[in-house]
Coordinates of C-alpha atoms and ligand atoms in Angstrom, one line a residue:
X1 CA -121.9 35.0 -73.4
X2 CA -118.9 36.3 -74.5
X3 CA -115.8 33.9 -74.6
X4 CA -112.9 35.7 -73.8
X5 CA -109.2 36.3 -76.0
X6 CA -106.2 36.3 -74.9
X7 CA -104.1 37.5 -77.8
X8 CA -100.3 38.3 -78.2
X9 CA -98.5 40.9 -79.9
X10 CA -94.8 39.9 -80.5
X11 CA -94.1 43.0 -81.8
X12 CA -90.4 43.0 -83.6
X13 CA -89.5 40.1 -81.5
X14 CA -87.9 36.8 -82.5
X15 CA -85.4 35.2 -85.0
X16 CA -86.8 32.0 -86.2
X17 CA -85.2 29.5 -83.4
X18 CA -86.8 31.9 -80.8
X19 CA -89.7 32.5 -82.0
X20 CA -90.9 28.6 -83.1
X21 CA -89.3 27.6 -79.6
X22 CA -91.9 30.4 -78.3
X23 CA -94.8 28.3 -80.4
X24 CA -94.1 24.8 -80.1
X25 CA -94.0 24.9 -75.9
X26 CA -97.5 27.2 -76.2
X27 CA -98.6 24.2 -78.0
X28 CA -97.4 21.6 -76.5
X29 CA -99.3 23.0 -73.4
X30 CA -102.4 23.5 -75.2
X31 CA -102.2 19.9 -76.7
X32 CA -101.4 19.3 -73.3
X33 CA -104.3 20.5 -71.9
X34 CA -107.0 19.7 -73.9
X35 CA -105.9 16.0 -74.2
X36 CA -105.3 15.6 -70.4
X37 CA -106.8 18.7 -68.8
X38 CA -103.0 19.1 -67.6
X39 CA -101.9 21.9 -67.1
X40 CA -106.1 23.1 -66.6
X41 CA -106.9 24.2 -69.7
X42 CA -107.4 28.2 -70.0
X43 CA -111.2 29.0 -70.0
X44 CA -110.9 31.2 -73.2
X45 CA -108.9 31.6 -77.0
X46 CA -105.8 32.3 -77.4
X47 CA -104.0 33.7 -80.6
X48 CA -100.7 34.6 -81.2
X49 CA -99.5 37.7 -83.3
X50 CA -95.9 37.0 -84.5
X51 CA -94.3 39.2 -86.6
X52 CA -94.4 38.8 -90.3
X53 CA -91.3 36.4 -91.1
X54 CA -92.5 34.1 -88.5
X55 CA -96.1 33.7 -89.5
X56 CA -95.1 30.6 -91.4
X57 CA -93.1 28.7 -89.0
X58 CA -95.5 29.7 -85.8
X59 CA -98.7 28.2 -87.9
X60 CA -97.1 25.3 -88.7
X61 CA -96.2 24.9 -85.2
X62 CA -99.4 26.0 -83.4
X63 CA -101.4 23.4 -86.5
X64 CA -104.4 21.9 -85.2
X65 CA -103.5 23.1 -81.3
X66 CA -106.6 25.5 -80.9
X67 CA -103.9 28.6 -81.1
X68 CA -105.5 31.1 -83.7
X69 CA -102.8 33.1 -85.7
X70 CA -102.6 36.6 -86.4
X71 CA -101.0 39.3 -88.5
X72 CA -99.5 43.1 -86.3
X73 CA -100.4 44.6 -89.3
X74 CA -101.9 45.0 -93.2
X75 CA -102.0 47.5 -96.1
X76 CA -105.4 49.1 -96.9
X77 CA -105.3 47.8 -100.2
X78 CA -105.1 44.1 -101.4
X79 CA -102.2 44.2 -103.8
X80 CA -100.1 46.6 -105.8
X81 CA -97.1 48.3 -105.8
X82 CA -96.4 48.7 -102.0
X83 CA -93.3 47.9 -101.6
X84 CA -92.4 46.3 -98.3
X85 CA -96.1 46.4 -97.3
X86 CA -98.1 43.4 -96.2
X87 CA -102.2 42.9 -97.8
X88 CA -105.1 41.1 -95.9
X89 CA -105.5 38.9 -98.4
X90 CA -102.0 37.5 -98.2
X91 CA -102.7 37.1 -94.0
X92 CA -105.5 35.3 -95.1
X93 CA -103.5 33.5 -97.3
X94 CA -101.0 32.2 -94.8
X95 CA -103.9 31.0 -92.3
X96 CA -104.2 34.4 -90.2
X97 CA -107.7 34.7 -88.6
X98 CA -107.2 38.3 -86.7
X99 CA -105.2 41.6 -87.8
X100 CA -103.6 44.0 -84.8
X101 CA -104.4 47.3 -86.6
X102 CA -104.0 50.9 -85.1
X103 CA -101.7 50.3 -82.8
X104 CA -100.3 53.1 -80.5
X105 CA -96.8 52.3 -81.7
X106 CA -98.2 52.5 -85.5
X107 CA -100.4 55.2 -84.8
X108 CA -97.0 56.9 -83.4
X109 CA -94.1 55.5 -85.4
X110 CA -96.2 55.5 -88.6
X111 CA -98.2 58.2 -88.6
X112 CA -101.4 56.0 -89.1
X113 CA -104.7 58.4 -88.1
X114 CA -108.3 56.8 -87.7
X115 CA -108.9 57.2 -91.4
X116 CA -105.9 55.1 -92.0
X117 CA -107.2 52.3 -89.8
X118 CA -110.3 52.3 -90.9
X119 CA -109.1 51.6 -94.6
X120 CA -107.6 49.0 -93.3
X121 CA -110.2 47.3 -90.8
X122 CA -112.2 47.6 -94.1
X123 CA -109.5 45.7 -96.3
X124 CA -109.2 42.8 -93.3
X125 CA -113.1 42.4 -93.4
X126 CA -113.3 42.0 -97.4
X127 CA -110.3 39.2 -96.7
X128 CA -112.1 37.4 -93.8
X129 CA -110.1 38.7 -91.2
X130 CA -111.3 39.9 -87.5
X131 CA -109.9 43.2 -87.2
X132 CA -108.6 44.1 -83.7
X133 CA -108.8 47.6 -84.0
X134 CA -106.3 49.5 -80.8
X135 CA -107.6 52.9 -79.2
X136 CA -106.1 54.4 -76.1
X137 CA -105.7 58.0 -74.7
X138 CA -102.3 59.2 -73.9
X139 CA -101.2 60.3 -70.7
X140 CA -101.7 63.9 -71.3
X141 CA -105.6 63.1 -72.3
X142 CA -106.0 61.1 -69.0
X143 CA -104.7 64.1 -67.0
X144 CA -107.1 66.3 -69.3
X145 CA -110.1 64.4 -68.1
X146 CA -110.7 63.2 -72.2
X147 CA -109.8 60.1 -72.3
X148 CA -113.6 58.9 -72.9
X149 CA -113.8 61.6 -75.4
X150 CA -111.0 60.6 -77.0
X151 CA -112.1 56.8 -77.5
X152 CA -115.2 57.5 -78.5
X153 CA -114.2 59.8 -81.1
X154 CA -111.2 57.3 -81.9
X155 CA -113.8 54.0 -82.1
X156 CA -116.3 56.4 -84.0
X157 CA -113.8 57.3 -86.7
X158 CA -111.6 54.0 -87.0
X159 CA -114.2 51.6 -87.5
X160 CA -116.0 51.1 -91.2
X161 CA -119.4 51.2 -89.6
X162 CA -121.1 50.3 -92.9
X163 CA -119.2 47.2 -93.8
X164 CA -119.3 46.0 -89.9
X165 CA -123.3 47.0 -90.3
X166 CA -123.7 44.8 -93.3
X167 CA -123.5 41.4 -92.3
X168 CA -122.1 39.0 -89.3
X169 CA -118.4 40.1 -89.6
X170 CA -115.7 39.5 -86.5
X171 CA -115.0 42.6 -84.6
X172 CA -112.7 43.0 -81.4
X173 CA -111.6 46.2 -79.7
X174 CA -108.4 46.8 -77.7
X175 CA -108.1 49.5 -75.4
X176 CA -104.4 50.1 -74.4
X177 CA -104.0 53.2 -72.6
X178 CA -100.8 54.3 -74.3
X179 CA -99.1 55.2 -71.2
X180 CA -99.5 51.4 -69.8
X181 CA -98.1 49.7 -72.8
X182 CA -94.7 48.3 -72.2
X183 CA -94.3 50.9 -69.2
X184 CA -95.2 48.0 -66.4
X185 CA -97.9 50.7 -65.7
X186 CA -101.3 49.0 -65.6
X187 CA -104.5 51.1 -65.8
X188 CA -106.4 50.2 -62.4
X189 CA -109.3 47.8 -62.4
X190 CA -111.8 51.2 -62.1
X191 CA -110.2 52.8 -65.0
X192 CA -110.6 49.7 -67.3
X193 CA -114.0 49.3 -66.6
X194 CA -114.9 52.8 -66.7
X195 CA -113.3 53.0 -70.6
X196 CA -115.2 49.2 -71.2
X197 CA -118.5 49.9 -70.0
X198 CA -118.4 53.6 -72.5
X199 CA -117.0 51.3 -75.2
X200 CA -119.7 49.4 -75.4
X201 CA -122.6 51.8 -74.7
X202 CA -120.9 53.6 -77.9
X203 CA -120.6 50.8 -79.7
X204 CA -124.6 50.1 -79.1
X205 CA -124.8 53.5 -80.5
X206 CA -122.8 52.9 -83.5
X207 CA -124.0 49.2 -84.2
X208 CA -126.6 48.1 -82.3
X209 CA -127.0 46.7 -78.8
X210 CA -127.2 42.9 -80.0
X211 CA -123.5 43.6 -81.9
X212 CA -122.3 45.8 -79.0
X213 CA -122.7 43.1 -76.8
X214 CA -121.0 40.2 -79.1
X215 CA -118.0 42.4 -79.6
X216 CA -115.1 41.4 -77.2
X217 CA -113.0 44.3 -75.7
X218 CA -109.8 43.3 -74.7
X219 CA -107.5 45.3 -72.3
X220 CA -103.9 46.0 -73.1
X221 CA -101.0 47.5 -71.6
X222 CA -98.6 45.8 -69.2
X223 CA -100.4 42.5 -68.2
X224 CA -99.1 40.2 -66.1
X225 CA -99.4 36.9 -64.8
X226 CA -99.6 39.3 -61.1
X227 CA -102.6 41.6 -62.2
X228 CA -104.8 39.6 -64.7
X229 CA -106.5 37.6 -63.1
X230 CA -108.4 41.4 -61.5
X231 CA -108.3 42.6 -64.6
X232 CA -110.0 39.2 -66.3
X233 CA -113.0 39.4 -63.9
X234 CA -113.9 42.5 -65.2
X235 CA -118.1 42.7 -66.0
X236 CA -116.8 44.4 -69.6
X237 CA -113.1 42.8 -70.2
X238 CA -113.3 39.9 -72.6
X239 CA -109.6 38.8 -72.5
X240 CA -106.2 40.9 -73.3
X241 CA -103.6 42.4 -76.0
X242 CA -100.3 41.3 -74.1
X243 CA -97.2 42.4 -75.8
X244 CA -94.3 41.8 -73.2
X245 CA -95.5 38.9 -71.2
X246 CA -96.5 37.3 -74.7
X247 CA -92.8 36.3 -75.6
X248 CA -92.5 34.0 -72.0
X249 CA -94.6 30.8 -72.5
X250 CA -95.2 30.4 -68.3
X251 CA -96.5 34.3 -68.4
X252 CA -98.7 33.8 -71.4
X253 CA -100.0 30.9 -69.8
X254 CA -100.8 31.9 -66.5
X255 CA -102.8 34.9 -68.2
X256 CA -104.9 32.9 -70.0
X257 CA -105.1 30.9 -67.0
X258 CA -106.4 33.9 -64.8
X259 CA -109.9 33.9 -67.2
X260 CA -112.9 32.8 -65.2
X261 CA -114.6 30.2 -65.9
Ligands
PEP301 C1 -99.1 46.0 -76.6 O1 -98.1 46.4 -77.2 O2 -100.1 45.7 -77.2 C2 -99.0 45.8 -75.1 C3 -100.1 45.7 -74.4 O3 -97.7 45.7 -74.6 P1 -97.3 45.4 -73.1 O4 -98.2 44.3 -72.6 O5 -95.9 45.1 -73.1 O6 -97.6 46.7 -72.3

């Protein structure tokens, strides 16, 4: 039984007031919830992805609250001369349990590739961390009919196969179809399954079935507190990337609170 994650991407969002504001009422309702069962407590994890200058101040905030931290992004290489470049080992470090890597944004802004995420899934696995590794056509691939092409060559290519084949390491997928993310365009319920259900009959391929079918596969791109509770019930969705509705507490909530029980 897979327990489902919803994670959120802050992106470049939030000057320290904001962004421990942002953590201390998440936690405050988690406390809140798990000491009273009031508000109901979400029936899955949550994790928060803050950007890098607020990964102190959010985990000291979210301390002992049953929020898991994580990092948007790491280098491919532990330390070094890099300037301005973030290693695994120092999310590690500062209590991070997940990375974001291959993001559509990175994969555009930055110019990162598959080969470029796989380094790095590999770097966050050597440090401990649970890679959450994006893929997602664009809207051109949809309209070509490749987009299961695509992720299955994306998935195949981005993901250090050997090091995930080696022992019990953390793995989670995101799909974010790059046309839904911050575009208040959400794939349809169809379309998210159709992409999950492939997922994970390629990742059986890649890793196994037993691994395929521990591996949570989130869905990104535009949800809401409106559309996730059809997106949540899902036979293949284990939880969500939210970037947008991540940076309201209520919206964050109510999307954790959409999970099934
Ligand atoms: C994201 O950036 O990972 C994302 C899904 O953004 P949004 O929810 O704003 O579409």
């Amino acid at each position: 039984m897979r327990r489902k994650l919803i994670a959120g991407n802050w992106k470049m969002n939030g000057l320290t007031a904001d962004g421990l504001k942002l953590a201390e009422s998440l936690a405050q309702r988690a406390q809140q919830a798990a000491d009273y069962g009031d508000p109901k407590p979400p029936a899955c994890d949550l994790l928060v992805c803050p950007p890098f200058t607020l990964l102190w101040p959010v985990r000291d905030a979210i301390v002992g609250g049953g929020i898991a931290l994580g990092g948007q992004d790491c280098h491919a290489v532990q330390s070094g001369a890099h300037t301005g470049d973030v290693s695994a080992a120092m999310l590690r470090d500062l209590g991070c349990d997940f990375v974001i890597l291959g993001h559509s944004e990175r994969r555009q802004n930055h110019g990162e590739d598959d080969a470029t995420v796989r380094a790095k899934a590999e770097a966050a696995l050597d440090s401990g961390l649970t890679p959450i590794v994006c893929v997602g056509e664009t809207e051109a691939e949809r309209d070509a009919g490749e987009t299961l092409a695509v992720i299955a060559r994306q998935i195949e290519r981005a993901l250090p196969i050997s090091a995930l084949a080696q022992e019990e390491t953390g793995l989670v997928i995101a799909y974010e179809p790059v046309w839904a993310i911050g575009t208040g365009r959400t794939a349809t319920p169809d379309q998210v399954q159709e992409v999950h259900a492939a997922l994970r009959r390629h990742l059986a391929d890649l890793l196994g079935a037993g691994r395929a079918d521990a591996t949570r596969l989130l869905y990104g791109g535009s949800v809401k507190p409106e559309n996730a509770q059809e997106l949540m019930v899902l036979a293949d969705v284990d939880g969500a990337l939210v970037g947008g509705a991540s940076l309201k507490t209520e919206d964050f909530w109510a999307i954790a609170t959409a999970c099934p029980l």
